[in-house]
Amino acid sequence: QVQLVESGGDSVQAGGSLMLSCAVSGYTDTDYCLAWFRQAPGKEREGVAALHAGAGSAFYGDSVKGRFALSRDNAKNTMFLQMNSLIPEDTATYYCATKLSLACWGDDWSQWSRYINWGRGTQVTVSS
């Protein structure tokens, strides 16, 4: 059974940084794509970033490019989302999600309906 556990959410001031973690368990190999999504009250779920567990480069949503960076530590089965230069618009609940795939594809990584496994989320609040 695949389980995802997010951590690292907090309240910070604009301009600050946070690192979110997603601990993954239950996979026997690295053939999955992991993505971070976020959702603020009253807004649609938004793809933040995605990275394949095995290899390849990360994809980022337009609103976070240049500010967020996704990395993996396969020895710890954990992916990290480093968030810099945070702005109030980044305030949301952040979720990590996975889907079986040989790669994260540029044309569909942000389609949340394609992801099977989800964590419970971690809250990020950015104040101005």
PDB file of C-alpha atoms in Angstrom:
ATOM      1  CA  GLN A   1       0.000   0.000   0.000  1.00  0.00           C
ATOM      2  CA  VAL A   2       1.453   3.324  -1.078  1.00  0.00           C
ATOM      3  CA  GLN A   3       1.505   6.058   1.542  1.00  0.00           C
ATOM      4  CA  LEU A   4       2.534   9.673   1.201  1.00  0.00           C
ATOM      5  CA  VAL A   5       3.187  11.922   4.165  1.00  0.00           C
ATOM      6  CA  GLU A   6       3.812  15.627   3.741  1.00  0.00           C
ATOM      7  CA  SER A   7       5.566  17.793   6.285  1.00  0.00           C
ATOM      8  CA  GLY A   8       7.188  21.190   6.573  1.00  0.00           C
ATOM      9  CA  GLY A   9       4.227  23.506   6.221  1.00  0.00           C
ATOM     10  CA  ASP A  10       4.314  26.637   8.345  1.00  0.00           C
ATOM     11  CA  SER A  11       3.420  30.318   8.538  1.00  0.00           C
ATOM     12  CA  VAL A  12       6.037  32.673   7.131  1.00  0.00           C
ATOM     13  CA  GLN A  13       6.317  36.260   6.009  1.00  0.00           C
ATOM     14  CA  ALA A  14       6.533  37.247   2.378  1.00  0.00           C
ATOM     15  CA  GLY A  15      10.025  36.800   1.040  1.00  0.00           C
ATOM     16  CA  GLY A  16      10.713  33.857   3.303  1.00  0.00           C
ATOM     17  CA  SER A  17      11.473  30.242   2.495  1.00  0.00           C
ATOM     18  CA  LEU A  18      10.137  26.840   3.411  1.00  0.00           C
ATOM     19  CA  MET A  19      11.057  23.291   2.525  1.00  0.00           C
ATOM     20  CA  LEU A  20       8.274  20.755   2.223  1.00  0.00           C
ATOM     21  CA  SER A  21       8.952  17.033   2.375  1.00  0.00           C
ATOM     22  CA  CYS A  22       6.989  14.133   0.999  1.00  0.00           C
ATOM     23  CA  ALA A  23       7.911  10.770   2.471  1.00  0.00           C
ATOM     24  CA  VAL A  24       6.897   7.928   0.173  1.00  0.00           C
ATOM     25  CA  SER A  25       6.428   4.303   1.162  1.00  0.00           C
ATOM     26  CA  GLY A  26       4.995   1.227  -0.486  1.00  0.00           C
ATOM     27  CA  TYR A  27       6.717   1.317  -3.848  1.00  0.00           C
ATOM     28  CA  THR A  28       9.107  -1.475  -4.781  1.00  0.00           C
ATOM     29  CA  ASP A  29      10.773   0.527  -7.539  1.00  0.00           C
ATOM     30  CA  THR A  30      11.083   4.111  -8.757  1.00  0.00           C
ATOM     31  CA  ASP A  31       8.684   3.963 -11.701  1.00  0.00           C
ATOM     32  CA  TYR A  32       6.419   6.712 -10.495  1.00  0.00           C
ATOM     33  CA  CYS A  33       5.922  10.390 -11.027  1.00  0.00           C
ATOM     34  CA  LEU A  34       5.519  12.507  -7.908  1.00  0.00           C
ATOM     35  CA  ALA A  35       3.888  15.894  -8.052  1.00  0.00           C
ATOM     36  CA  TRP A  36       3.060  18.662  -5.648  1.00  0.00           C
ATOM     37  CA  PHE A  37      -0.314  20.322  -5.916  1.00  0.00           C
ATOM     38  CA  ARG A  38      -1.803  23.132  -3.902  1.00  0.00           C
ATOM     39  CA  GLN A  39      -5.276  24.338  -3.248  1.00  0.00           C
ATOM     40  CA  ALA A  40      -6.417  27.531  -1.593  1.00  0.00           C
ATOM     41  CA  PRO A  41      -9.972  28.026  -0.329  1.00  0.00           C
ATOM     42  CA  GLY A  42     -12.307  28.776  -3.202  1.00  0.00           C
ATOM     43  CA  LYS A  43      -9.666  28.093  -5.831  1.00  0.00           C
ATOM     44  CA  GLU A  44      -8.969  25.193  -8.154  1.00  0.00           C
ATOM     45  CA  ARG A  45      -6.245  22.686  -7.422  1.00  0.00           C
ATOM     46  CA  GLU A  46      -3.017  23.812  -9.061  1.00  0.00           C
ATOM     47  CA  GLY A  47      -0.016  21.818 -10.149  1.00  0.00           C
ATOM     48  CA  VAL A  48       3.125  23.158  -8.509  1.00  0.00           C
ATOM     49  CA  ALA A  49       5.920  20.830  -9.588  1.00  0.00           C
ATOM     50  CA  ALA A  50       6.616  17.250 -10.597  1.00  0.00           C
ATOM     51  CA  LEU A  51       9.626  14.973 -10.691  1.00  0.00           C
ATOM     52  CA  HIS A  52      10.046  11.331 -11.586  1.00  0.00           C
ATOM     53  CA  ALA A  53      11.423   9.193  -8.787  1.00  0.00           C
ATOM     54  CA  GLY A  54      13.890   7.461 -11.084  1.00  0.00           C
ATOM     55  CA  ALA A  55      15.340  10.040 -13.417  1.00  0.00           C
ATOM     56  CA  GLY A  56      14.639  13.158 -15.400  1.00  0.00           C
ATOM     57  CA  SER A  57      14.188  16.842 -14.827  1.00  0.00           C
ATOM     58  CA  ALA A  58      11.493  18.543 -12.849  1.00  0.00           C
ATOM     59  CA  PHE A  59       8.500  20.403 -14.238  1.00  0.00           C
ATOM     60  CA  TYR A  60       7.152  23.554 -12.637  1.00  0.00           C
ATOM     61  CA  GLY A  61       3.990  25.565 -12.806  1.00  0.00           C
ATOM     62  CA  ASP A  62       4.363  29.033 -14.294  1.00  0.00           C
ATOM     63  CA  SER A  63       3.526  30.730 -11.001  1.00  0.00           C
ATOM     64  CA  VAL A  64       6.453  29.111  -9.161  1.00  0.00           C
ATOM     65  CA  LYS A  65       9.169  28.884 -11.813  1.00  0.00           C
ATOM     66  CA  GLY A  66      12.404  30.362 -10.591  1.00  0.00           C
ATOM     67  CA  ARG A  67      11.257  30.321  -6.955  1.00  0.00           C
ATOM     68  CA  PHE A  68      10.573  26.668  -6.176  1.00  0.00           C
ATOM     69  CA  ALA A  69      12.875  23.685  -6.668  1.00  0.00           C
ATOM     70  CA  LEU A  70      12.054  19.995  -6.432  1.00  0.00           C
ATOM     71  CA  SER A  71      14.620  17.365  -5.512  1.00  0.00           C
ATOM     72  CA  ARG A  72      14.665  13.718  -4.504  1.00  0.00           C
ATOM     73  CA  ASP A  73      16.549  11.559  -2.076  1.00  0.00           C
ATOM     74  CA  ASN A  74      15.848   8.004  -3.133  1.00  0.00           C
ATOM     75  CA  ALA A  75      17.849   6.591  -0.250  1.00  0.00           C
ATOM     76  CA  LYS A  76      15.269   8.156   2.064  1.00  0.00           C
ATOM     77  CA  ASN A  77      12.301   7.715  -0.307  1.00  0.00           C
ATOM     78  CA  THR A  78      11.624  11.388   0.091  1.00  0.00           C
ATOM     79  CA  MET A  79      11.082  14.310  -2.250  1.00  0.00           C
ATOM     80  CA  PHE A  80      11.677  17.877  -1.201  1.00  0.00           C
ATOM     81  CA  LEU A  81      10.056  21.069  -2.410  1.00  0.00           C
ATOM     82  CA  GLN A  82      12.231  24.074  -1.640  1.00  0.00           C
ATOM     83  CA  MET A  83      10.121  27.212  -1.760  1.00  0.00           C
ATOM     84  CA  ASN A  84      11.883  30.573  -1.879  1.00  0.00           C
ATOM     85  CA  SER A  85      10.716  34.162  -2.266  1.00  0.00           C
ATOM     86  CA  LEU A  86       7.304  33.211  -0.966  1.00  0.00           C
ATOM     87  CA  ILE A  87       4.406  35.525  -1.678  1.00  0.00           C
ATOM     88  CA  PRO A  88       0.920  35.661  -0.112  1.00  0.00           C
ATOM     89  CA  GLU A  89      -0.499  34.028  -3.253  1.00  0.00           C
ATOM     90  CA  ASP A  90       1.449  30.884  -2.318  1.00  0.00           C
ATOM     91  CA  THR A  91      -0.836  30.408   0.680  1.00  0.00           C
ATOM     92  CA  ALA A  92      -2.567  27.053   0.276  1.00  0.00           C
ATOM     93  CA  THR A  93      -2.678  23.470   1.421  1.00  0.00           C
ATOM     94  CA  TYR A  94       0.074  21.596  -0.363  1.00  0.00           C
ATOM     95  CA  TYR A  95      -0.372  17.961  -1.332  1.00  0.00           C
ATOM     96  CA  CYS A  96       1.997  15.443  -2.813  1.00  0.00           C
ATOM     97  CA  ALA A  97       0.635  12.802  -5.147  1.00  0.00           C
ATOM     98  CA  THR A  98       1.984   9.938  -7.201  1.00  0.00           C
ATOM     99  CA  LYS A  99       1.075   7.984 -10.290  1.00  0.00           C
ATOM    100  CA  LEU A 100       2.703   4.981 -11.881  1.00  0.00           C
ATOM    101  CA  SER A 101       4.646   6.142 -14.878  1.00  0.00           C
ATOM    102  CA  LEU A 102       7.956   5.673 -16.626  1.00  0.00           C
ATOM    103  CA  ALA A 103       8.316   9.431 -16.681  1.00  0.00           C
ATOM    104  CA  CYS A 104       6.653  12.691 -15.741  1.00  0.00           C
ATOM    105  CA  TRP A 105       5.444  14.085 -19.044  1.00  0.00           C
ATOM    106  CA  GLY A 106       5.446  17.754 -19.810  1.00  0.00           C
ATOM    107  CA  ASP A 107       1.961  17.751 -21.281  1.00  0.00           C
ATOM    108  CA  ASP A 108       0.107  16.092 -18.419  1.00  0.00           C
ATOM    109  CA  TRP A 109       2.100  16.247 -15.170  1.00  0.00           C
ATOM    110  CA  SER A 110      -0.235  18.877 -13.761  1.00  0.00           C
ATOM    111  CA  GLN A 111      -3.480  16.987 -14.424  1.00  0.00           C
ATOM    112  CA  TRP A 112      -4.381  16.064 -10.871  1.00  0.00           C
ATOM    113  CA  SER A 113      -7.026  13.534 -11.885  1.00  0.00           C
ATOM    114  CA  ARG A 114      -4.294  11.243 -13.218  1.00  0.00           C
ATOM    115  CA  TYR A 115      -2.702  10.798  -9.790  1.00  0.00           C
ATOM    116  CA  ILE A 116      -3.745   7.820  -7.732  1.00  0.00           C
ATOM    117  CA  ASN A 117      -2.117   8.281  -4.364  1.00  0.00           C
ATOM    118  CA  TRP A 118      -2.390  11.417  -2.264  1.00  0.00           C
ATOM    119  CA  GLY A 119      -1.086  12.652   1.039  1.00  0.00           C
ATOM    120  CA  ARG A 120      -3.218  14.531   3.551  1.00  0.00           C
ATOM    121  CA  GLY A 121      -1.601  17.865   2.885  1.00  0.00           C
ATOM    122  CA  THR A 122       0.405  20.443   4.779  1.00  0.00           C
ATOM    123  CA  GLN A 123      -0.609  24.058   5.250  1.00  0.00           C
ATOM    124  CA  VAL A 124       1.536  26.930   4.008  1.00  0.00           C
ATOM    125  CA  THR A 125       0.543  30.447   4.997  1.00  0.00           C
ATOM    126  CA  VAL A 126       2.423  33.486   3.720  1.00  0.00           C
ATOM    127  CA  SER A 127       1.653  36.845   5.277  1.00  0.00           C
ATOM    128  CA  SER A 128       2.416  40.206   3.732  1.00  0.00           C
TER     129      SER A 128
END
